[in-house]
Amino acid sequence: MIANAQAGAAKACPEPQNTGADAAAHSRGSSFYAAMRILPPAQREAMFEIYSFCRAVDDIADDGGPAPARKAALAQWRSDIDALYAGTPPQAFAASLAPNVTPGLAAAIGSFDLRREDFLAVIDGMEMDVDADIRAPDFATLDLYCDRVASAVGRLSVRVFGVPAQEGGPLAHHLGRALQLTNILRDLDEDAGIGRLYLPREALTAAGIDETTPQTVLAHPALADACAPLILRAENHFREALAIMARCPRKSVRAPMIMAMAYRPILARLRESGFTPPRARVRASKFRIVLALLRYGLV
């Protein structure tokens, strides 16, 4: 739910972090910072740590440096996550045996029973961007990508939020995909600037677009037709996520509800404004975020 919800484009590979002091600061650039801030302290700090992890691996994937160096940086993260789950003591983090890991992330994993496979899935998703700039994947590959970079983050997050177990997985599935598909539609130009195009091949073909070069596709008069299936899928995922949250204890879904209320209007504005260039970047409305905070931020 969080992995790609941050400002900025290509960034330099981050240096390893040895303390958890900056986790909250890293999170302030997120569209979801307000949703995280309303959580009780332990949950809030855990979400800041999850977001900081997501930002670190996302920065590696988006860096324009050599692919081998980026793959090595992601491999280091895999090794460090493995060290966490192998019981590496917190003092070893400062000794650089697991240089990316903070004691705060270790504490979050222990407090909320976060699963190793979800962290590794996020890294796998970032590696998809490193292996080759994604251009017009088929729907199945796009869905796998969304599961790794967004729904896997959701699976970590719902454990922190305290969403009932039977609802947590489906909520992560639907809300993660809704948010990620919205990001893809919002960030077409930004992604094209680094050689990526996440619009699925089947949608391009159905719209009569035979090209996969990002800038060529974005200039095509049928671009809106190619975007329409993703808009429909994202809206269906939002609808399913809202139905799930309506069945959950209010306290457990305050944060994801604020996330949905901040992002769903972005999708609506993209649909209404169309995709004819020049395309102005659509941002989360501060007014709507405040309204969501007033409606869902209080228990």
CSV table of C-alpha atoms in Angstrom, one decimal:
chain,number,residue,atom,x,y,z
A,1,MET,CA,0.0,0.0,0.0
A,2,ILE,CA,2.9,2.3,0.6
A,3,ALA,CA,5.8,1.3,-1.6
A,4,ASN,CA,5.4,3.9,-4.4
A,5,ALA,CA,3.4,6.6,-2.6
A,6,GLN,CA,6.2,9.1,-2.4
A,7,ALA,CA,7.3,12.2,-4.3
A,8,GLY,CA,10.4,12.2,-6.4
A,9,ALA,CA,11.8,10.3,-9.4
A,10,ALA,CA,15.2,8.7,-9.9
A,11,LYS,CA,17.3,8.9,-6.7
A,12,ALA,CA,20.7,7.8,-5.7
A,13,CYS,CA,21.2,4.5,-4.0
A,14,PRO,CA,20.9,5.2,-0.3
A,15,GLU,CA,23.6,4.5,2.1
A,16,PRO,CA,22.9,1.8,4.7
A,17,GLN,CA,21.1,3.1,7.8
A,18,ASN,CA,22.3,2.0,11.2
A,19,THR,CA,19.8,3.6,13.4
A,20,GLY,CA,16.0,4.0,13.4
A,21,ALA,CA,16.1,7.7,14.2
A,22,ASP,CA,15.2,8.7,10.6
A,23,ALA,CA,12.3,6.3,10.0
A,24,ALA,CA,9.7,8.9,10.9
A,25,ALA,CA,11.5,11.6,8.8
A,26,HIS,CA,11.6,9.3,5.8
A,27,SER,CA,7.9,8.8,6.1
A,28,ARG,CA,7.0,12.5,6.0
A,29,GLY,CA,7.3,12.5,2.2
A,30,SER,CA,4.6,9.9,1.9
A,31,SER,CA,1.0,10.7,0.9
A,32,PHE,CA,0.1,8.3,3.7
A,33,TYR,CA,2.0,10.2,6.5
A,34,ALA,CA,-1.2,11.6,7.9
A,35,ALA,CA,-2.8,8.1,8.1
A,36,MET,CA,0.3,6.8,9.9
A,37,ARG,CA,0.4,9.7,12.3
A,38,ILE,CA,-3.0,8.9,13.8
A,39,LEU,CA,-2.0,5.4,15.0
A,40,PRO,CA,-1.0,4.6,18.6
A,41,PRO,CA,2.7,5.0,19.2
A,42,ALA,CA,3.8,1.3,18.8
A,43,GLN,CA,1.8,0.9,15.6
A,44,ARG,CA,2.9,4.3,14.3
A,45,GLU,CA,6.6,3.5,14.8
A,46,ALA,CA,6.2,0.1,13.2
A,47,MET,CA,4.6,1.7,10.1
A,48,PHE,CA,7.4,4.3,9.9
A,49,GLU,CA,9.9,1.4,9.9
A,50,ILE,CA,8.0,-0.5,7.2
A,51,TYR,CA,7.7,2.7,5.1
A,52,SER,CA,11.4,3.4,5.6
A,53,PHE,CA,12.3,-0.1,4.3
A,54,CYS,CA,10.0,0.3,1.3
A,55,ARG,CA,11.5,3.7,0.5
A,56,ALA,CA,15.0,2.3,0.7
A,57,VAL,CA,14.4,-0.6,-1.7
A,58,ASP,CA,12.4,1.6,-4.0
A,59,ASP,CA,15.2,4.1,-4.2
A,60,ILE,CA,17.6,1.3,-5.2
A,61,ALA,CA,15.2,0.2,-8.0
A,62,ASP,CA,14.7,3.7,-9.3
A,63,ASP,CA,18.4,4.7,-9.2
A,64,GLY,CA,19.8,5.1,-12.7
A,65,GLY,CA,23.1,3.4,-11.8
A,66,PRO,CA,24.4,0.1,-13.2
A,67,ALA,CA,22.0,-2.8,-12.8
A,68,PRO,CA,24.6,-5.1,-11.1
A,69,ALA,CA,25.2,-2.6,-8.3
A,70,ARG,CA,21.5,-2.2,-7.8
A,71,LYS,CA,21.0,-6.0,-7.7
A,72,ALA,CA,23.8,-6.3,-5.2
A,73,ALA,CA,22.2,-3.6,-3.0
A,74,LEU,CA,18.9,-5.5,-3.1
A,75,ALA,CA,20.7,-8.8,-2.4
A,76,GLN,CA,22.2,-7.1,0.7
A,77,TRP,CA,18.7,-6.3,1.8
A,78,ARG,CA,17.7,-9.9,1.4
A,79,SER,CA,20.6,-11.0,3.4
A,80,ASP,CA,19.8,-8.5,6.1
A,81,ILE,CA,16.2,-9.5,6.3
A,82,ASP,CA,17.3,-13.2,6.6
A,83,ALA,CA,19.7,-12.2,9.4
A,84,LEU,CA,16.7,-10.6,11.2
A,85,TYR,CA,14.7,-13.7,11.1
A,86,ALA,CA,17.7,-15.8,12.0
A,87,GLY,CA,17.8,-14.0,15.3
A,88,THR,CA,20.7,-11.7,14.8
A,89,PRO,CA,21.0,-9.6,18.0
A,90,PRO,CA,20.2,-5.9,17.8
A,91,GLN,CA,23.8,-4.9,18.7
A,92,ALA,CA,25.1,-6.7,15.6
A,93,PHE,CA,23.2,-4.2,13.4
A,94,ALA,CA,25.4,-1.4,14.6
A,95,ALA,CA,28.4,-3.6,13.9
A,96,SER,CA,27.3,-3.8,10.2
A,97,LEU,CA,26.7,-7.5,10.2
A,98,ALA,CA,23.3,-6.5,8.8
A,99,PRO,CA,24.0,-2.9,7.8
A,100,ASN,CA,20.5,-2.0,6.5
A,101,VAL,CA,18.6,-3.2,9.5
A,102,THR,CA,17.6,-1.0,12.4
A,103,PRO,CA,16.6,-2.1,15.9
A,104,GLY,CA,13.3,-0.4,15.2
A,105,LEU,CA,12.5,-2.7,12.3
A,106,ALA,CA,13.5,-5.7,14.4
A,107,ALA,CA,11.2,-4.5,17.1
A,108,ALA,CA,8.3,-4.1,14.7
A,109,ILE,CA,8.8,-7.6,13.3
A,110,GLY,CA,8.7,-9.0,16.8
A,111,SER,CA,5.8,-7.0,18.1
A,112,PHE,CA,3.5,-7.6,15.2
A,113,ASP,CA,4.6,-11.0,13.9
A,114,LEU,CA,5.5,-9.5,10.5
A,115,ARG,CA,6.3,-12.2,7.9
A,116,ARG,CA,9.7,-12.6,6.3
A,117,GLU,CA,8.1,-13.6,2.9
A,118,ASP,CA,6.3,-10.3,2.7
A,119,PHE,CA,9.5,-8.3,3.0
A,120,LEU,CA,11.2,-10.5,0.5
A,121,ALA,CA,8.2,-10.1,-1.9
A,122,VAL,CA,8.7,-6.4,-1.9
A,123,ILE,CA,12.4,-6.8,-2.7
A,124,ASP,CA,11.4,-9.3,-5.5
A,125,GLY,CA,9.1,-6.6,-6.9
A,126,MET,CA,11.8,-4.0,-6.9
A,127,GLU,CA,14.1,-6.4,-8.6
A,128,MET,CA,11.6,-6.7,-11.5
A,129,ASP,CA,12.3,-3.0,-12.2
A,130,VAL,CA,16.1,-3.6,-12.0
A,131,ASP,CA,16.2,-6.7,-14.2
A,132,ALA,CA,14.7,-4.7,-17.1
A,133,ASP,CA,12.8,-1.5,-17.4
A,134,ILE,CA,9.2,-2.8,-17.5
A,135,ARG,CA,7.5,-2.0,-20.8
A,136,ALA,CA,4.0,-3.1,-21.6
A,137,PRO,CA,3.9,-6.2,-19.4
A,138,ASP,CA,1.0,-8.7,-19.9
A,139,PHE,CA,-1.8,-8.5,-17.4
A,140,ALA,CA,-0.5,-11.4,-15.4
A,141,THR,CA,3.0,-9.9,-15.0
A,142,LEU,CA,1.5,-6.6,-14.0
A,143,ASP,CA,-0.6,-8.2,-11.4
A,144,LEU,CA,2.4,-10.1,-10.0
A,145,TYR,CA,4.3,-6.8,-9.9
A,146,CYS,CA,1.4,-5.1,-8.0
A,147,ASP,CA,1.2,-7.9,-5.6
A,148,ARG,CA,4.9,-7.6,-4.7
A,149,VAL,CA,5.4,-3.9,-4.5
A,150,ALA,CA,2.0,-3.0,-3.1
A,151,SER,CA,-0.1,-5.8,-1.7
A,152,ALA,CA,2.9,-7.3,0.1
A,153,VAL,CA,3.3,-4.0,1.9
A,154,GLY,CA,-0.4,-4.2,2.7
A,155,ARG,CA,0.1,-7.7,4.2
A,156,LEU,CA,2.7,-6.2,6.5
A,157,SER,CA,0.6,-3.2,7.3
A,158,VAL,CA,-2.7,-5.0,8.2
A,159,ARG,CA,-0.9,-6.9,10.9
A,160,VAL,CA,0.2,-3.6,12.4
A,161,PHE,CA,-3.2,-2.1,12.1
A,162,GLY,CA,-4.8,-5.1,13.8
A,163,VAL,CA,-7.2,-5.9,11.0
A,164,PRO,CA,-8.9,-9.3,11.7
A,165,ALA,CA,-6.9,-12.1,10.2
A,166,GLN,CA,-9.7,-13.4,7.9
A,167,GLU,CA,-10.1,-9.9,6.4
A,168,GLY,CA,-6.5,-8.7,6.4
A,169,GLY,CA,-5.3,-10.7,3.4
A,170,PRO,CA,-8.2,-9.7,1.1
A,171,LEU,CA,-7.9,-6.1,2.2
A,172,ALA,CA,-4.2,-6.1,1.4
A,173,HIS,CA,-4.9,-7.7,-2.0
A,174,HIS,CA,-7.5,-5.2,-3.1
A,175,LEU,CA,-6.4,-2.0,-1.5
A,176,GLY,CA,-2.7,-2.6,-2.5
A,177,ARG,CA,-3.7,-3.1,-6.1
A,178,ALA,CA,-6.1,-0.2,-6.1
A,179,LEU,CA,-3.4,2.2,-4.9
A,180,GLN,CA,-0.7,0.8,-7.2
A,181,LEU,CA,-2.8,1.0,-10.3
A,182,THR,CA,-3.7,4.5,-9.4
A,183,ASN,CA,0.0,5.3,-9.1
A,184,ILE,CA,0.7,3.8,-12.5
A,185,LEU,CA,-2.0,5.9,-14.1
A,186,ARG,CA,-0.9,9.0,-12.3
A,187,ASP,CA,2.8,8.6,-13.0
A,188,LEU,CA,2.8,7.7,-16.7
A,189,ASP,CA,5.1,10.6,-17.6
A,190,GLU,CA,7.4,10.2,-14.7
A,191,ASP,CA,7.8,6.5,-15.4
A,192,ALA,CA,8.3,7.1,-19.1
A,193,GLY,CA,11.2,9.5,-18.2
A,194,ILE,CA,13.1,6.5,-16.8
A,195,GLY,CA,12.1,4.2,-19.7
A,196,ARG,CA,9.2,2.4,-18.1
A,197,LEU,CA,5.7,1.8,-19.2
A,198,TYR,CA,3.4,-0.3,-16.9
A,199,LEU,CA,0.3,-0.2,-19.2
A,200,PRO,CA,-0.4,-3.8,-20.1
A,201,ARG,CA,0.2,-5.1,-23.5
A,202,GLU,CA,-3.3,-6.4,-23.9
A,203,ALA,CA,-4.8,-3.0,-23.2
A,204,LEU,CA,-2.5,-1.3,-25.7
A,205,THR,CA,-3.4,-3.9,-28.4
A,206,ALA,CA,-7.1,-3.5,-27.7
A,207,ALA,CA,-6.7,0.3,-28.1
A,208,GLY,CA,-5.0,-0.1,-31.4
A,209,ILE,CA,-1.5,0.8,-30.1
A,210,ASP,CA,1.2,-1.4,-31.6
A,211,GLU,CA,4.2,0.5,-30.0
A,212,THR,CA,5.7,-0.2,-26.6
A,213,THR,CA,8.2,2.7,-26.5
A,214,PRO,CA,7.0,4.8,-23.5
A,215,GLN,CA,7.1,8.3,-25.1
A,216,THR,CA,5.4,7.0,-28.3
A,217,VAL,CA,2.6,5.4,-26.4
A,218,LEU,CA,2.0,8.5,-24.3
A,219,ALA,CA,1.6,10.6,-27.4
A,220,HIS,CA,-0.8,8.2,-29.0
A,221,PRO,CA,-4.4,9.6,-29.5
A,222,ALA,CA,-5.8,6.3,-28.1
A,223,LEU,CA,-3.9,6.5,-24.8
A,224,ALA,CA,-7.1,7.0,-22.8
A,225,ASP,CA,-8.6,3.8,-24.3
A,226,ALA,CA,-5.5,1.9,-23.2
A,227,CYS,CA,-5.8,3.4,-19.7
A,228,ALA,CA,-9.5,2.5,-19.3
A,229,PRO,CA,-9.1,-1.1,-18.3
A,230,LEU,CA,-6.7,-0.1,-15.5
A,231,ILE,CA,-9.2,2.5,-14.3
A,232,LEU,CA,-11.9,-0.1,-14.2
A,233,ARG,CA,-9.7,-2.6,-12.3
A,234,ALA,CA,-8.6,0.0,-9.8
A,235,GLU,CA,-12.1,1.2,-9.1
A,236,ASN,CA,-13.2,-2.4,-8.6
A,237,HIS,CA,-10.4,-3.0,-6.2
A,238,PHE,CA,-11.3,0.2,-4.3
A,239,ARG,CA,-14.9,-1.0,-4.1
A,240,GLU,CA,-13.9,-4.4,-2.7
A,241,ALA,CA,-11.5,-2.8,-0.2
A,242,LEU,CA,-14.2,-0.5,1.1
A,243,ALA,CA,-16.6,-3.4,1.5
A,244,ILE,CA,-14.0,-5.3,3.5
A,245,MET,CA,-13.3,-2.4,5.7
A,246,ALA,CA,-17.0,-1.9,6.4
A,247,ARG,CA,-17.0,-5.4,8.0
A,248,CYS,CA,-14.0,-4.7,10.2
A,249,PRO,CA,-13.8,-3.0,13.6
A,250,ARG,CA,-13.5,0.7,13.0
A,251,LYS,CA,-10.3,1.1,15.0
A,252,SER,CA,-8.5,-1.5,12.9
A,253,VAL,CA,-9.2,0.2,9.6
A,254,ARG,CA,-8.8,3.9,10.4
A,255,ALA,CA,-5.4,4.2,8.7
A,256,PRO,CA,-6.3,2.2,5.5
A,257,MET,CA,-9.6,4.0,5.2
A,258,ILE,CA,-7.8,7.4,5.2
A,259,MET,CA,-5.4,6.0,2.5
A,260,ALA,CA,-8.3,5.0,0.4
A,261,MET,CA,-10.1,8.3,0.9
A,262,ALA,CA,-7.0,10.2,-0.1
A,263,TYR,CA,-6.3,8.1,-3.3
A,264,ARG,CA,-9.7,7.2,-4.7
A,265,PRO,CA,-10.3,10.8,-5.8
A,266,ILE,CA,-7.0,10.8,-7.7
A,267,LEU,CA,-8.4,8.0,-9.8
A,268,ALA,CA,-11.6,9.9,-10.4
A,269,ARG,CA,-9.8,13.0,-11.4
A,270,LEU,CA,-7.6,11.0,-13.8
A,271,ARG,CA,-10.7,9.5,-15.4
A,272,GLU,CA,-12.4,12.9,-15.7
A,273,SER,CA,-9.4,14.9,-17.0
A,274,GLY,CA,-8.4,12.2,-19.5
A,275,PHE,CA,-4.8,11.6,-20.7
A,276,THR,CA,-4.4,14.0,-23.5
A,277,PRO,CA,-1.0,15.9,-23.2
A,278,PRO,CA,0.0,18.0,-21.6
A,279,ARG,CA,-0.9,16.1,-18.5
A,280,ALA,CA,-0.8,17.9,-15.2
A,281,ARG,CA,0.3,15.7,-12.2
A,282,VAL,CA,-2.7,14.8,-10.1
A,283,ARG,CA,-2.0,15.0,-6.3
A,284,ALA,CA,-3.9,13.9,-3.2
A,285,SER,CA,-6.1,16.7,-2.1
A,286,LYS,CA,-5.1,18.1,1.3
A,287,PHE,CA,-8.8,19.1,1.8
A,288,ARG,CA,-9.9,15.5,1.3
A,289,ILE,CA,-7.1,14.2,3.6
A,290,VAL,CA,-8.3,16.6,6.3
A,291,LEU,CA,-11.9,15.4,5.8
A,292,ALA,CA,-10.8,11.8,6.0
A,293,LEU,CA,-8.8,12.5,9.2
A,294,LEU,CA,-11.9,14.2,10.8
A,295,ARG,CA,-14.1,11.3,9.8
A,296,TYR,CA,-11.9,8.3,10.5
A,297,GLY,CA,-9.1,9.7,12.6
A,298,LEU,CA,-11.1,9.6,15.9
A,299,VAL,CA,-12.0,6.3,17.5
